[in-house]
Short mmCIF file of C-alpha atoms and ligand atoms in Angstrom, two decimals:
data_model
loop_
_atom_site.label_atom_id
_atom_site.label_comp_id
_atom_site.label_asym_id
_atom_site.label_seq_id
_atom_site.Cartn_x
_atom_site.Cartn_y
_atom_site.Cartn_z
CA UNK A 9 -45.40 32.88 118.02
CA UNK A 10 -45.98 29.47 116.45
CA UNK A 11 -43.63 27.69 118.96
CA UNK A 12 -45.88 28.94 122.09
CA UNK A 13 -48.55 26.81 123.15
CA UNK A 14 -52.06 27.97 124.39
CA UNK A 15 -52.59 27.47 128.16
CA UNK A 16 -56.24 26.45 128.38
CA UNK A 17 -56.16 27.80 132.27
CA UNK A 18 -55.86 31.27 131.09
CA UNK A 19 -58.60 32.13 128.59
CA UNK A 20 -59.81 35.74 128.28
CA UNK A 21 -63.18 35.98 129.57
CA UNK A 22 -64.19 38.90 127.31
CA UNK A 23 -63.17 39.03 123.75
CA UNK A 24 -64.33 41.67 121.60
CA UNK A 25 -63.49 42.20 117.80
CA UNK A 26 -63.58 45.18 115.58
CA UNK A 27 -64.09 43.10 112.19
CA UNK A 28 -62.47 45.30 109.56
CA UNK A 29 -61.41 44.99 105.92
CA UNK A 30 -64.50 43.36 104.24
CA UNK A 31 -64.30 46.23 101.64
CA UNK A 32 -60.65 45.99 100.66
CA UNK A 33 -61.06 42.22 100.64
CA UNK A 34 -63.77 42.41 98.14
CA UNK A 35 -62.03 45.29 96.19
CA UNK A 36 -58.94 42.85 95.81
CA UNK A 37 -60.96 40.21 93.87
CA UNK A 38 -63.13 42.89 91.89
CA UNK A 39 -66.22 42.43 93.65
CA UNK A 40 -68.58 44.73 95.32
CA UNK A 41 -68.33 45.68 98.94
CA UNK A 42 -71.03 43.50 99.91
CA UNK A 43 -69.24 40.62 98.68
CA UNK A 44 -66.98 41.25 101.30
CA UNK A 45 -69.34 41.61 104.28
CA UNK A 46 -71.14 38.41 103.17
CA UNK A 47 -68.20 36.60 102.99
CA UNK A 48 -67.15 37.77 106.51
CA UNK A 49 -70.21 35.76 108.09
CA UNK A 50 -67.86 32.75 108.04
CA UNK A 51 -65.36 34.29 110.14
CA UNK A 52 -68.09 35.25 112.48
CA UNK A 53 -69.24 31.89 112.64
CA UNK A 54 -65.67 30.69 113.13
CA UNK A 55 -64.80 32.89 115.83
CA UNK A 56 -68.18 31.87 117.65
CA UNK A 57 -66.98 28.12 117.28
CA UNK A 58 -63.60 28.86 118.80
CA UNK A 59 -65.12 30.73 121.70
CA UNK A 60 -67.57 27.79 122.44
CA UNK A 61 -64.25 25.42 122.33
CA UNK A 62 -61.84 27.31 124.50
CA UNK A 63 -64.42 28.54 126.90
CA UNK A 64 -64.31 32.23 126.18
CA UNK A 65 -67.38 33.50 128.06
CA UNK A 66 -68.29 36.62 126.35
CA UNK A 67 -67.76 37.74 122.77
CA UNK A 68 -68.62 41.44 121.60
CA UNK A 69 -68.48 41.85 117.68
CA UNK A 70 -68.42 45.58 116.12
CA UNK A 71 -71.08 44.82 113.36
CA UNK A 72 -72.15 48.29 112.36
CA UNK A 73 -71.00 51.86 114.14
CA UNK A 74 -72.86 54.86 114.76
CA UNK A 75 -70.81 56.70 111.80
CA UNK A 76 -71.40 53.52 109.44
CA UNK A 77 -74.71 55.39 108.89
CA UNK A 78 -73.03 57.80 106.44
CA UNK A 79 -72.20 55.11 104.09
CA UNK A 80 -73.94 54.97 100.74
CA UNK A 81 -77.51 54.04 101.17
CA UNK A 82 -76.96 50.86 99.13
CA UNK A 83 -74.27 49.60 101.44
CA UNK A 84 -76.25 50.19 104.72
CA UNK A 85 -79.50 48.52 103.41
CA UNK A 86 -77.50 45.52 102.51
CA UNK A 87 -75.83 45.47 105.78
CA UNK A 88 -78.88 45.51 107.53
CA UNK A 89 -80.44 42.97 105.52
CA UNK A 90 -77.42 40.84 106.22
CA UNK A 91 -77.28 41.13 110.01
CA UNK A 92 -81.20 40.35 110.33
CA UNK A 93 -81.19 37.48 107.93
CA UNK A 94 -78.10 35.89 109.41
CA UNK A 95 -79.02 36.24 112.64
CA UNK A 96 -82.63 35.03 111.81
CA UNK A 97 -80.76 32.00 110.02
CA UNK A 98 -78.58 31.40 112.93
CA UNK A 99 -81.08 30.92 115.89
CA UNK A 100 -81.42 27.28 116.12
CA UNK A 101 -77.53 26.88 115.97
CA UNK A 102 -77.41 29.56 118.89
CA UNK A 103 -79.99 27.75 120.97
CA UNK A 104 -78.44 24.54 120.38
CA UNK A 105 -75.16 26.03 121.58
CA UNK A 106 -76.65 27.67 124.48
CA UNK A 107 -75.60 30.91 123.11
CA UNK A 108 -77.13 34.15 124.57
CA UNK A 109 -77.66 36.89 122.11
CA UNK A 110 -77.51 40.66 123.01
CA UNK A 111 -77.60 43.53 120.94
CA UNK A 112 -75.92 46.83 121.82
CA UNK A 113 -76.36 50.39 120.53
CA UNK A 114 -79.03 52.56 119.33
CA UNK A 115 -81.41 50.42 117.80
CA UNK A 116 -84.23 52.96 117.73
CA UNK A 117 -82.35 53.92 114.49
CA UNK A 118 -82.59 50.61 112.79
CA UNK A 119 -85.40 49.83 110.15
CA UNK A 120 -88.17 48.18 111.94
CA UNK A 121 -88.05 44.88 110.13
CA UNK A 122 -84.24 44.52 110.82
CA UNK A 123 -84.93 45.47 114.56
CA UNK A 124 -87.75 43.16 115.04
CA UNK A 125 -85.60 40.36 113.51
CA UNK A 126 -82.69 41.11 115.85
CA UNK A 127 -85.00 41.46 118.82
CA UNK A 128 -86.74 37.92 118.03
CA UNK A 129 -82.91 36.80 118.14
CA UNK A 130 -82.64 38.14 121.46
CA UNK A 131 -85.90 36.95 122.90
CA UNK A 132 -85.20 33.44 121.62
CA UNK A 133 -81.79 33.07 123.28
CA UNK A 134 -82.75 35.00 126.63
CA UNK A 135 -82.91 31.92 128.96
CA UNK A 136 -79.48 30.45 127.50
CA UNK A 137 -76.54 30.93 129.92
CA UNK A 138 -73.56 29.58 127.74
CA UNK A 139 -71.36 32.06 125.87
CA UNK A 140 -72.89 35.80 125.44
CA UNK A 141 -72.68 36.84 122.09
CA UNK A 142 -73.22 40.75 121.77
CA UNK A 143 -73.30 42.13 118.52
CA UNK A 144 -72.42 46.17 118.43
CA UNK A 145 -75.19 47.65 115.75
CA UNK A 146 -75.77 51.30 115.41
CA UNK A 147 -72.94 51.51 118.36
CA UNK A 148 -70.65 54.44 119.29
CA UNK A 149 -68.71 54.39 122.64
CA UNK A 150 -69.20 58.15 122.94
CA UNK A 151 -73.14 58.07 121.91
CA UNK A 152 -73.07 55.22 124.55
CA UNK A 153 -71.45 57.63 127.05
CA UNK A 154 -73.97 60.36 126.45
CA UNK A 155 -76.77 58.05 126.99
CA UNK A 156 -75.19 56.96 130.29
CA UNK A 157 -74.85 60.41 131.30
CA UNK A 158 -78.51 61.46 130.52
CA UNK A 159 -79.85 58.47 132.19
CA UNK A 160 -77.93 58.94 135.29
CA UNK A 161 -78.47 62.62 135.34
CA UNK A 162 -82.43 62.05 135.13
CA UNK A 163 -82.18 59.65 138.09
CA UNK A 164 -80.13 62.43 139.82
CA UNK A 165 -83.02 64.86 139.03
CA UNK A 166 -85.44 62.45 140.75
CA UNK A 167 -83.54 61.88 143.83
CA UNK A 168 -82.88 58.11 142.94
CA UNK A 169 -79.20 58.60 142.55
CA UNK A 170 -77.04 61.21 144.69
CA UNK A 171 -73.92 62.73 142.69
CA UNK A 172 -71.94 61.52 145.71
CA UNK A 173 -72.73 58.09 144.77
CA UNK A 174 -71.81 58.34 141.25
CA UNK A 175 -68.91 55.62 140.94
CA UNK A 176 -67.62 52.92 138.13
CA UNK A 177 -70.58 50.67 139.10
CA UNK A 178 -73.12 53.25 138.50
CA UNK A 179 -71.73 54.31 135.14
CA UNK A 180 -71.16 50.47 134.18
CA UNK A 181 -75.05 50.02 135.08
CA UNK A 182 -76.10 52.66 132.55
CA UNK A 183 -73.94 51.52 129.69
CA UNK A 184 -75.26 48.91 126.91
CA UNK A 185 -72.67 46.64 127.99
CA UNK A 186 -74.17 46.31 131.59
CA UNK A 187 -74.51 42.67 131.34
CA UNK A 188 -71.00 42.14 130.47
CA UNK A 189 -67.56 42.10 132.24
CA UNK A 190 -64.84 44.35 131.06
CA UNK A 191 -62.93 43.56 127.72
CA UNK A 192 -59.87 41.51 128.54
CA UNK A 193 -58.71 41.11 124.78
CA UNK A 194 -59.56 43.46 121.89
CA UNK A 195 -58.53 42.07 118.43
CA UNK A 196 -58.97 44.62 115.31
CA UNK A 197 -58.31 42.94 112.07
CA UNK A 198 -57.70 45.01 108.74
CA UNK A 199 -54.28 46.21 109.72
CA UNK A 200 -55.49 49.66 110.86
CA UNK A 201 -54.26 50.88 114.47
CA UNK A 202 -57.25 52.84 115.85
CA UNK A 203 -60.15 52.04 118.05
CA UNK A 204 -63.05 53.67 115.74
CA UNK A 205 -65.39 54.62 118.97
CA UNK A 206 -65.59 51.13 120.11
CA UNK A 207 -66.14 50.21 124.01
CA UNK A 208 -63.80 53.12 125.01
CA UNK A 209 -64.97 52.84 128.72
CA UNK A 210 -65.10 48.79 128.66
CA UNK A 211 -61.33 48.42 126.98
CA UNK A 212 -59.59 50.49 129.63
CA UNK A 213 -57.38 47.62 130.84
CA UNK A 214 -57.80 45.21 127.73
CA UNK A 215 -54.75 43.85 126.02
CA UNK A 216 -55.01 44.90 122.20
CA UNK A 217 -53.97 42.97 119.26
CA UNK A 218 -54.04 44.26 115.86
CA UNK A 219 -53.58 41.69 112.91
CA UNK A 220 -52.91 42.59 109.61
CA UNK A 221 -55.28 40.03 108.16
CA UNK A 222 -58.74 41.36 106.38
CA UNK A 223 -62.00 40.19 108.21
CA UNK A 224 -63.02 37.62 105.53
CA UNK A 225 -59.69 36.11 105.67
CA UNK A 226 -59.87 35.72 109.64
CA UNK A 227 -59.60 31.96 110.65
CA UNK A 228 -59.29 29.83 113.77
CA UNK A 229 -55.48 30.21 113.63
CA UNK A 230 -55.69 33.95 113.79
CA UNK A 231 -57.97 34.03 116.82
CA UNK A 232 -55.50 31.33 118.42
CA UNK A 233 -52.72 33.48 117.93
CA UNK A 234 -54.38 36.64 119.47
CA UNK A 235 -55.09 34.29 122.52
CA UNK A 236 -51.33 33.23 122.63
CA UNK A 237 -50.28 36.64 122.15
CA UNK A 238 -52.81 37.67 125.22
CA UNK A 239 -51.30 34.86 127.30
CA UNK A 240 -47.70 36.42 126.71
CA UNK A 241 -48.67 39.82 128.33
CA UNK A 242 -48.56 40.76 131.58
CA UNK A 243 -51.61 42.46 132.94
CA UNK A 244 -50.87 44.91 135.76
CA UNK A 245 -53.95 46.88 135.97
CA UNK A 246 -51.55 50.12 136.65
CA UNK A 247 -50.30 48.09 139.77
CA UNK A 248 -46.81 46.65 140.38
CA UNK A 249 -46.10 43.07 139.64
C1 LIG B 4 -65.65 46.75 108.35
O1 LIG B 4 -65.05 46.48 107.06
C2 LIG B 4 -67.03 45.71 108.51
C3 LIG B 4 -68.20 46.17 108.60
C4 LIG B 4 -68.82 47.73 108.67
C5 LIG B 4 -69.24 45.53 108.59
C6 LIG B 4 -69.06 44.03 109.42
C7 LIG B 4 -70.26 43.16 109.34
C8 LIG B 4 -70.14 41.76 109.24
C9 LIG B 4 -68.89 41.08 108.94
C10 LIG B 4 -71.36 40.89 109.01
C11 LIG B 4 -71.33 40.71 110.82
C12 LIG B 4 -72.73 39.95 110.50
C13 LIG B 4 -73.21 39.20 111.91
C14 LIG B 4 -74.43 38.40 112.02
C15 LIG B 4 -72.45 39.53 113.26
P1 LIG B 4 -65.01 47.68 106.15
O2 LIG B 4 -66.37 47.79 105.19
O3 LIG B 4 -65.01 49.01 106.83
O4 LIG B 4 -63.80 47.35 105.21
P2 LIG B 4 -62.87 48.17 104.26
O5 LIG B 4 -61.92 48.86 105.67
O6 LIG B 4 -61.89 47.26 103.91
O7 LIG B 4 -63.53 49.23 103.62
#
């Protein structure tokens, strides 16, 4: 892959990342799992920087899944603190770089203090029109689809939507990701080859890139390799070229 050069004219518009491998990274150096999550923040920063450099328009990061609530209480609460304190600290940098923060997921399940800090970040950056950085927190694709189905059903019941008119656009409008485009490139670190309930509707035609690197070790070069890999694929969207 090293002998390929990145084509600046063919940059994916929406990149989504499953940031996996923090726990294993920490274990390898005999540290607590939290140390791995904390060390993952620099990979988040680095990914944002590359998106700004390359002109990626939307970056969506899987930071906490609906299923992660069943992890030990201590890990859940340290992750909640890490998410809200990192967002709080990064707000000036987000503003400086014209980044609009969005949170996708069931935020009603978050501790109030976490939710408020995250929503402050969303409010303070809502006028920005550069990179959209979406953090998937308390997010699950199946839960998102159930929610959309309920919202649409309510509107059908009230005659706001007719059943005949339900199409992809209507579904899109009722997902957490209604302000985002379909995912072009999905990267998963940590070596596992699965999707773990992440953006299942939105990745229908995404190119998938699985990398055998633990998230805290994910650097600019890994991101660039994923883009070069993406640029080597032929996207047909079910059609014949
Ligand atoms: C998965 O690794 C990672 C998580 C559940 C948390 C990811 C969160 C961060 C890196 C913090 C991001 C912060 C911001 C502000 C976006 P794992 O714990 O499942 O690792 P393992 O598979 O090695 O056990």
